[in-house]
XYZ file of C-alpha atoms in Angstrom:
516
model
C 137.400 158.501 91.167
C 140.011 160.705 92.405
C 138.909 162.361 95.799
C 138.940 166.145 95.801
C 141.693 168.003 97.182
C 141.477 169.167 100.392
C 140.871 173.635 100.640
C 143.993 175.668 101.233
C 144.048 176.578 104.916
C 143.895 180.359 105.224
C 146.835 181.962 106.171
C 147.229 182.939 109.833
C 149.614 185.500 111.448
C 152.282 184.961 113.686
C 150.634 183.181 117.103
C 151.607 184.963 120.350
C 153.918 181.832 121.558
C 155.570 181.999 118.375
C 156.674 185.587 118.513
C 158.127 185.224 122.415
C 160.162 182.191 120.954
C 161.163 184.184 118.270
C 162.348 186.830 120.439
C 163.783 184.994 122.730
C 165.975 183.352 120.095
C 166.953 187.099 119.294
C 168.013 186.990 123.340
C 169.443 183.799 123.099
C 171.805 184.976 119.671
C 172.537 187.700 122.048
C 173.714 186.077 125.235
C 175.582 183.893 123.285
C 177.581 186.059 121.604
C 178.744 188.164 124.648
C 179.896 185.121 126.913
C 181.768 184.666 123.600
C 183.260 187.907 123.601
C 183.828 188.479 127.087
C 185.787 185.557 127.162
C 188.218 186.396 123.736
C 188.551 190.246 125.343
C 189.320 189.087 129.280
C 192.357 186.158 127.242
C 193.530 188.718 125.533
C 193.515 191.541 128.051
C 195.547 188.792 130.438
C 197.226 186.815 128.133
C 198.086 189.392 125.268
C 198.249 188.377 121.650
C 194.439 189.671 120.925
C 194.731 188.082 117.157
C 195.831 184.271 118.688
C 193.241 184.417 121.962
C 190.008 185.771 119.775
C 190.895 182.994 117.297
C 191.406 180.237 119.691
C 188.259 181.378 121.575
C 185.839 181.462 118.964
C 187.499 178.410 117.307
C 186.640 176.870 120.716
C 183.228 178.373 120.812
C 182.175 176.961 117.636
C 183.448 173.722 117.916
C 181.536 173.490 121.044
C 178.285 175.048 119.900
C 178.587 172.330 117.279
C 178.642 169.533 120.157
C 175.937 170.763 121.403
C 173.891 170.694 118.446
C 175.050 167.373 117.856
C 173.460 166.597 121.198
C 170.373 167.831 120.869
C 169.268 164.939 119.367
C 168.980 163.207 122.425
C 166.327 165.495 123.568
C 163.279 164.211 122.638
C 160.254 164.891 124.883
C 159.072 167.578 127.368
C 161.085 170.307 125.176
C 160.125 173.093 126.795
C 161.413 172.031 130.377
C 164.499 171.136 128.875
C 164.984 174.702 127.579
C 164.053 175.792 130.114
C 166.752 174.274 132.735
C 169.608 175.172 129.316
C 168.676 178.451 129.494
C 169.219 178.468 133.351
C 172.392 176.651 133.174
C 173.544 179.351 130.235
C 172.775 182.456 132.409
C 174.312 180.670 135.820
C 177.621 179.556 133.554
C 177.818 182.522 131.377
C 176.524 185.175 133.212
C 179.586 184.220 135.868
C 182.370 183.890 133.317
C 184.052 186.932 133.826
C 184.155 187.136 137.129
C 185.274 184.077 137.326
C 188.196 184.150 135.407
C 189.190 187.672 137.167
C 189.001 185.866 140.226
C 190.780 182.675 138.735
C 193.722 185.238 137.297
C 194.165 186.494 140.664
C 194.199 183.813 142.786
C 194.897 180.428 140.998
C 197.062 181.727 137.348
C 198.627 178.799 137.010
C 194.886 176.924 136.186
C 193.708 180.078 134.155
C 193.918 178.559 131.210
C 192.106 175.452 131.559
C 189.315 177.157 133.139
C 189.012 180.051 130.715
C 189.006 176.975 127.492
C 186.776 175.039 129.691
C 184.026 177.140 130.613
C 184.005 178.327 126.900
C 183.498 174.276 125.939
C 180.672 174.064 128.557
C 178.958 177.671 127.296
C 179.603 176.994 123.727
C 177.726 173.375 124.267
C 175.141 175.064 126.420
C 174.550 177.910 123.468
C 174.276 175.170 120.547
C 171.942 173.065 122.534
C 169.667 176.331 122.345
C 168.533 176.922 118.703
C 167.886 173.237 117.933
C 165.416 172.890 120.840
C 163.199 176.275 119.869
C 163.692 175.276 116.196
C 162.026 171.776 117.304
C 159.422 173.411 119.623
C 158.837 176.094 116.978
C 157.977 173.407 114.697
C 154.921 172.499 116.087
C 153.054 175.587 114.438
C 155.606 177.027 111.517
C 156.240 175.390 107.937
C 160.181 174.434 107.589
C 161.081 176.501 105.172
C 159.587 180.016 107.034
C 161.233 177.990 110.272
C 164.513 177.853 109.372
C 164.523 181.434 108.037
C 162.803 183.260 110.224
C 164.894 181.559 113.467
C 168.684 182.289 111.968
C 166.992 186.096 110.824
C 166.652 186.673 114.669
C 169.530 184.885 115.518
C 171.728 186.879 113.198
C 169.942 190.101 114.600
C 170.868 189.432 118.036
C 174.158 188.683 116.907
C 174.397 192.337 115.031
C 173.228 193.924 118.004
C 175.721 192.827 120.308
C 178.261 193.208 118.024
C 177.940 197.286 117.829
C 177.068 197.359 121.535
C 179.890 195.155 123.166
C 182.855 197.329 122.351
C 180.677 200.810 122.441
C 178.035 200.962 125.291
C 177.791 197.570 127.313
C 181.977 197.590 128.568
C 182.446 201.390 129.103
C 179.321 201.525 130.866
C 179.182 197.969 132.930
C 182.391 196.627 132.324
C 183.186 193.115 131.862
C 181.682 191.354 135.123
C 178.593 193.270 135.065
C 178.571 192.895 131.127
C 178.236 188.942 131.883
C 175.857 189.155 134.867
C 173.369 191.215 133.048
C 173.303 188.874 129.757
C 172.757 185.669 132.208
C 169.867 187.856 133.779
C 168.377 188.092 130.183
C 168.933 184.081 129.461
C 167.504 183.889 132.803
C 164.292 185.435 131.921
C 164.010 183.837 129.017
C 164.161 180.540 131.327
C 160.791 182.804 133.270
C 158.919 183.397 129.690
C 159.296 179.828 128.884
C 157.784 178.650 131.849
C 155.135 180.964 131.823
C 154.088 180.276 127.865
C 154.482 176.178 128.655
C 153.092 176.479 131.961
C 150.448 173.893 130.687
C 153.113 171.159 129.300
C 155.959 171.421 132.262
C 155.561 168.671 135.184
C 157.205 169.767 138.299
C 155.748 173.509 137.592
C 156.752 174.234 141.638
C 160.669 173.435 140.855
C 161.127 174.997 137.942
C 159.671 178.393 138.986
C 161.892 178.224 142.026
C 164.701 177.657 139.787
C 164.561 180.492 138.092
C 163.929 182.447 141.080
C 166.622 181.089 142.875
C 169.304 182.221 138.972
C 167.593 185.471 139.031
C 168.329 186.127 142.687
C 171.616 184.950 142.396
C 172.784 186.970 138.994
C 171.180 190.184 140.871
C 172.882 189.743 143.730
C 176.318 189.154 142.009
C 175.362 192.314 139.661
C 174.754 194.596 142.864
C 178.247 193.409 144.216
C 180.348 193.151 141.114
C 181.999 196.234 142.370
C 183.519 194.273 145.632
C 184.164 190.904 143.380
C 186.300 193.166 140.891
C 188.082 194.790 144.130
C 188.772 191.280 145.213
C 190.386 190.060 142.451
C 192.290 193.117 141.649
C 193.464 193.357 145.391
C 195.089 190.069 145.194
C 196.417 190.553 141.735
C 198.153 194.230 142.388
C 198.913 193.754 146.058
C 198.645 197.700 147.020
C 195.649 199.630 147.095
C 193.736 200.425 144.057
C 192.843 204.580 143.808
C 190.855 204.087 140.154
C 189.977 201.346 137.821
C 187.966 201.681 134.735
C 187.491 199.536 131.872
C 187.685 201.556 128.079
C 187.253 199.761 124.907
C 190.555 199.575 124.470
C 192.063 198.251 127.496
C 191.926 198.172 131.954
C 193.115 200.900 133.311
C 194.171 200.065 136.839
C 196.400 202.960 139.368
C 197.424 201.551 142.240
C 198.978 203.522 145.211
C 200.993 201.601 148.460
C 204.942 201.745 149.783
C 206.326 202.656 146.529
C 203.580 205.389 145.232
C 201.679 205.610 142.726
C 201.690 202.568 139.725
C 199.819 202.284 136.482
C 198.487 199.211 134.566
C 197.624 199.217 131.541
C 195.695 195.195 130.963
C 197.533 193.945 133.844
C 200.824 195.175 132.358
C 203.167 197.814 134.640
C 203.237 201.071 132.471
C 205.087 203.526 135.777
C 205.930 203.549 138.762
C 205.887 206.786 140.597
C 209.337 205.422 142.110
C 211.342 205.302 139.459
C 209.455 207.054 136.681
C 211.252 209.764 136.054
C 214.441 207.763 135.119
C 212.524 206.460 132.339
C 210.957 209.729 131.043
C 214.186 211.612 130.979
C 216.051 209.031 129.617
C 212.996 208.724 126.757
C 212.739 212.523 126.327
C 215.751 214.194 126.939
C 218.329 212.923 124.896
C 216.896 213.410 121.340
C 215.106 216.987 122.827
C 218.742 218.124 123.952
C 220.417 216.918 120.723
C 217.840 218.830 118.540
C 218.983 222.158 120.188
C 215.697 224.041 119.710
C 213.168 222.323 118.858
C 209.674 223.956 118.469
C 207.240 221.597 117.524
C 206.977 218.538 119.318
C 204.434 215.340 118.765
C 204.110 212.450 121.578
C 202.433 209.265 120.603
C 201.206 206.819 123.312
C 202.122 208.459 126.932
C 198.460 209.406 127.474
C 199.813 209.875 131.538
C 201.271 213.059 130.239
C 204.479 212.238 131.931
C 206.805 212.513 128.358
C 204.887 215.520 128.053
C 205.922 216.790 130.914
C 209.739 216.740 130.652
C 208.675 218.162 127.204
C 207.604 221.255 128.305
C 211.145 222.122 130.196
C 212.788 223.236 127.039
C 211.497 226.928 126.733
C 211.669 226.531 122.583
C 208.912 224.530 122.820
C 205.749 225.918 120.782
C 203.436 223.144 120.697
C 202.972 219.912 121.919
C 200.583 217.136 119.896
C 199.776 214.014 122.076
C 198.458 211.474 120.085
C 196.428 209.198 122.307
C 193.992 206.108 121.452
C 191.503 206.298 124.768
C 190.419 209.358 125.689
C 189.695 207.855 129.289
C 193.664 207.937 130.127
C 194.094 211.498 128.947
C 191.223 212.573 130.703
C 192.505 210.592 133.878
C 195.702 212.341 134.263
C 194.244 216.045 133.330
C 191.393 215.901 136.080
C 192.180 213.807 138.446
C 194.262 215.541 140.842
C 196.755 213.361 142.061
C 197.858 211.793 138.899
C 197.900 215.535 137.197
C 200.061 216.359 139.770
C 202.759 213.511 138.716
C 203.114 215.342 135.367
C 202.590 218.676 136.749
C 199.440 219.244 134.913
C 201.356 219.017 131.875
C 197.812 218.199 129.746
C 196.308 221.108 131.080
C 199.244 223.533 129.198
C 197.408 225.858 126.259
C 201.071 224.093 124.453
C 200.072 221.043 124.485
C 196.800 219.655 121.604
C 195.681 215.978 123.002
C 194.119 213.854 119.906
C 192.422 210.702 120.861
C 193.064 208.611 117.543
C 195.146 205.625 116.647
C 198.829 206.988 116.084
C 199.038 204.598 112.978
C 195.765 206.299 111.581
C 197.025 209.664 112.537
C 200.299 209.468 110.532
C 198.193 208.348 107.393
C 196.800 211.651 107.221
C 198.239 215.186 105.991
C 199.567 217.401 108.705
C 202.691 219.199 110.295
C 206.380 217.946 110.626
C 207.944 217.703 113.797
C 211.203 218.759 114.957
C 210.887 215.783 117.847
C 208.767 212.825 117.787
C 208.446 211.055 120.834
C 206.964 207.322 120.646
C 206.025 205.887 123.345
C 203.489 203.049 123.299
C 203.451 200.089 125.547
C 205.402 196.845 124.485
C 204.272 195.089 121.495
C 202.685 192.553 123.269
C 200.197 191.781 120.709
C 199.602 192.695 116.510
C 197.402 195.433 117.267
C 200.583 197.021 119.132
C 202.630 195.383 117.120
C 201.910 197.042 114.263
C 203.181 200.803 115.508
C 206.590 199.045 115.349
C 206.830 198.123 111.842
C 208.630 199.165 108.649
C 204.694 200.793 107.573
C 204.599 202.459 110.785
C 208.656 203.881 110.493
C 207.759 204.693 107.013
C 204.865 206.986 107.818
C 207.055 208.483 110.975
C 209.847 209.860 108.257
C 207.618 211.694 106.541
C 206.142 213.892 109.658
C 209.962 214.352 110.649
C 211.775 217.533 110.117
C 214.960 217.399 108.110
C 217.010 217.592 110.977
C 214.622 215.955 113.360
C 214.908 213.074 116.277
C 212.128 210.417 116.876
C 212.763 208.360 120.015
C 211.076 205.111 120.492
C 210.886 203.410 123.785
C 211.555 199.789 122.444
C 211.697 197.252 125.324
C 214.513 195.843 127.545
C 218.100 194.867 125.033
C 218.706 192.318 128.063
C 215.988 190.402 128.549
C 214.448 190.546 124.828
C 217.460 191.316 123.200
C 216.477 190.282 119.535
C 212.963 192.089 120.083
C 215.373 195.023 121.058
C 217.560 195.038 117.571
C 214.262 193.850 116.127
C 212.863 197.393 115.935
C 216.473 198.661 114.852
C 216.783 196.620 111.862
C 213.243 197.864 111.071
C 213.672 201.627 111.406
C 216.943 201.094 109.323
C 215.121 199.422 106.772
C 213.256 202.596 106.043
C 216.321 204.990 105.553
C 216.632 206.265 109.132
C 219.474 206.029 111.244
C 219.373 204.146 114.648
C 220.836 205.171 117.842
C 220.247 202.944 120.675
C 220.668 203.352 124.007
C 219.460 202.017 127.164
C 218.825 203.578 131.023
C 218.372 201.327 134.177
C 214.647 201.798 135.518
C 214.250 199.764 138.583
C 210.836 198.828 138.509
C 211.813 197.319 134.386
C 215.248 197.117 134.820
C 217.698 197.364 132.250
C 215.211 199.311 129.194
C 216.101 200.561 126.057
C 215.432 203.368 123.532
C 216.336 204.109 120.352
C 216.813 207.240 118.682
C 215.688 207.639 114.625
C 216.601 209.951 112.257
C 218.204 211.120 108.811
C 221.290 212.829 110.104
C 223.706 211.098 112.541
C 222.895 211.698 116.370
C 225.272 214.358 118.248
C 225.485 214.235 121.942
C 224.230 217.260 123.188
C 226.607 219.460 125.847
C 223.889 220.380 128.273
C 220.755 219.250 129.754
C 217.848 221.170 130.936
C 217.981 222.162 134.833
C 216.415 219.886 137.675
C 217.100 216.411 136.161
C 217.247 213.896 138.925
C 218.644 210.975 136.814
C 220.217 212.432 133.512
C 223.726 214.696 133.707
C 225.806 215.513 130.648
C 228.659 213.313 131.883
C 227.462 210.523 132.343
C 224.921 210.633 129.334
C 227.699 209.045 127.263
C 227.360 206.079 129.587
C 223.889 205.346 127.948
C 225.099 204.620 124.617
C 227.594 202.004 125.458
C 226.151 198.376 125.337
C 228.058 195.479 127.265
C 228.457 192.313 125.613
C 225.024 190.529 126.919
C 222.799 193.364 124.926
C 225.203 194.143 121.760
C 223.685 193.974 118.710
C 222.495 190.428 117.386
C 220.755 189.543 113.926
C 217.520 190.406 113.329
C 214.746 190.572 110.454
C 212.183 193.245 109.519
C 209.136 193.576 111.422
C 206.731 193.778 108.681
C 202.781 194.243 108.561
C 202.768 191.021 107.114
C 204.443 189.015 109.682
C 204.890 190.746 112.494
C 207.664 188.489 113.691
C 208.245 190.986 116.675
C 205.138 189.989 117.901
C 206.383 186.573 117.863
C 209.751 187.149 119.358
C 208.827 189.058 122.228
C 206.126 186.695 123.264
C 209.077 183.822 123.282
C 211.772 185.996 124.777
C 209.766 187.479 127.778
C 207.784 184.381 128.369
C 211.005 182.473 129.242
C 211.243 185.008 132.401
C 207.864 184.235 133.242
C 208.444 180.852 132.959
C 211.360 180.739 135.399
């Protein structure tokens, strides 16, 4: 006789230990994600490329989050204390990342790499021990299929929430080393829940609790004085004094100020230098202004210092500037603070001039006015996000908000040292029906630097300048337009959306000089 079956247990609700580890895998997803972002932004900010350094990093990531999982199965008793000392060893390791690898940029570059790829091996392993543990502890009291789901739910909820918040709140409010330090405080107080819910299980009860006082203390401490760790990188890495440094979402914004004057940085990269900066913002501005003869309506895009907009405003024709900038934090910058207004001579305080923080490429997609001059000056395309306001798309879109017998002038890199990067973005404004007039100017702090002038009618020297020029005369403006034999014109393909092969070319022909 078959025995009867046994009653249905009655359905219970969610047990208090099984929410916290629930929640603490949405922490977990959380943390993990941000030592995975910090790590792709900081590569990217210092190494440039942004599409090849968040692909290597999260390839990296991955792949170790997948050892770790791997390992877990060597974990087989007292769960809960080893979770506990992970998520200690995630919040010490993580939580210092950044400031790490700011320190490690300033003071040891040549090993930046291989500590940047190895901390994100030991984090990533760290991360993918995580999940398997509480999915294994977790067992204990859930059924697998409501286990499974119900862990990756949070996990991809953490995930979400990071994801919005990175980029929005956490860097323009904390910036990247306090970003890190407060996510390793969270993984370390996850470490504090678990020992307080397994309190009962964990052997050694004394140590661990001192543990995670010991990572708390620490990741406050190095919260409270991320200010002077951020100083003491950037110290070393810029040599003079720093007068302002802010992190935006799209990019470190560093002014320095020492023997020379004032210098910006834009992600580590030189932008000006109070020195010598006028030789390159008369040489970008005045020739195609001058040529134009009377131009009224003017559009900058880039030059969020205001210093193009500045030489700008000397023609009295002028009407109306439009400065097309992506962060609002270096317009704002250079109209309040007083110093740096004063370089452009308050030039975006002018009722002339309209500032619109907006991506240039986005901007020209949209219906609007024609200019008589277009003035384009972004940094170098260092990587494809840049690198795509110097392709054919990007040229294309430029005709159209170009008067019929307006000038666009692009600043486009040295024709000396990246000399096929140089008659890279020649071949591609040709390749859109405008003309191309190069020419170059010698900026000391960049050296030999070029420009090149687009349009649908051929360019006509102009007779006269505007008064007060310290670099720029009309005799020797000729001068500019005459290209020795190292920076004459070589072959060169299309930079197209695409491909971007400028992207690639520049990387190879300045990295040589770094190299050497």
């Amino acid at each position: 006789m078959d025995a009867p079956a046994s009653p249905a247990r009655p359905a219970k609700g969610p047990q208090p230990v099984e929410i916290a580890l629930l929640a603490s895998v949405f922490v977990v997803a959380a943390c993990g994600l941000v030592y995975e972002l910090t790590a792709a932004a900081l590569s990217s900010y210092l190494l440039g490329d942004s599409v090849l350094q968040f692909s290597t990093i999260i390839g990296t990531y991955l792949f170790a989050m997948g050892v770790g999982s791997w390992l877990s199965r060597y974990f087989e008793r007292q769960l809960p204390a080893h979770f506990l000392r992970i998520e200690l060893l995630v919040a010490l390791v993580g939580g210092a990342l950044p400031a790490i690898l700011f320190l490690a940029n300033a003071y040891v570059p040549g090993a930046f790499r291989l500590l940047l790829y190895g901390l994100v091996m030991v984090v990533g392993t760290l991360v993918g021990l995580e999940i398997p543990l509480v999915m294994r502890i977790l067992k204990r009291n859930i059924q697998l299929k409501n286990l499974v789901s119900q862990v990756l739910t949070f996990d991809y909820l953490g995930a979400l929430a990071v994801s919005v918040a990175f980029p929005l709140i956490l860097v323009p409010q904390l910036g990247m080393i306090r970003t890190g330090l407060l996510f390793g405080f969270m993984n370390a107080a996850v470490a504090v829940w678990a020992l307080w819910l397994f309190r009962h299980e964990l052997r050694r009860i004394g140590a661990h609790a001192l543990a995670c006082f010991l990572a708390l203390a620490a990741l406050l401490g190095a919260f409270v004085w991320a200010d002077h760790i951020t100083t003491l990188a950037e110290d070393k890495f810029y040599q003079d004094r720093i007068v302002f440094s802010a992190t935006s979402p799209y990019q470190r914004i560093v002014v320095t100020r020492g023997q020379l004057g004032h210098r910006l940085f834009l992600n580590g990269n030189l932008q000006f230098a109070e020195r010598d900066e006028y030789r390159y913002h008369e040489a970008l501005v005045h020739p195609a202004m001058a040529a134009h003869g009377a131009p009224k309506k003017v559009a900058v895009l880039g030059g969020g210092d205001g210093m193009a907009v500045r030489e700008i405003l000397k023609y009295p024709s002028v009407e109306s500037v439009t400065l097309v900038e992506l962060d609002p934090n270096m317009t704002r910058l250079f109209t309040e603070h007083e110093t740096l207004a004063a370089l452009n001579g308050h030039s975006l305080s002018s009722p002339k001039v309209k500032v619109v923080n907006t991506d240039a490429f986005q901007w020209l997609q949209q219906p609007g006015d024609v200019f008589d001059v277009i003035v384009v000056d972004f940094p170098d395309p260092t990587n494809f996000a840049i690198g795509k306001l110097y392709t054919n798309s990007f040229y294309s879109l430029l005709e159209k908000r170009l008067s019929a017998s307006g000038y666009a002038v692009i600043q486009t890199t040295s024709p000396l040292v990246a000399r096929k990067s140089y008659w890279t973005v020649a071949t591609t404004i040709e390749s859109v029906g405008l003309k191309a007039t190069p020419y170059h100017a010698h900026v000391p702090s960049f050296g030999e630097w070029g420009y090149i002038i687009a349009s649908r009618r051929p360019y006509r020297m102009p007779d006269a300048l505007p008064s007060g020029l310290r670099f720029l005369a009309p005799s020797t403006l000729p001068l500019m337009f005459d290209f020795p034999l190292d920076m004459a014109r070589v072959p060169a393909e299309v930079n197209r959306l695409s491909n971007q092969t400028l992207v690639t070319t520049y990387e190879q022909e300045w990295g040589k000089v770094m190299t050497h």
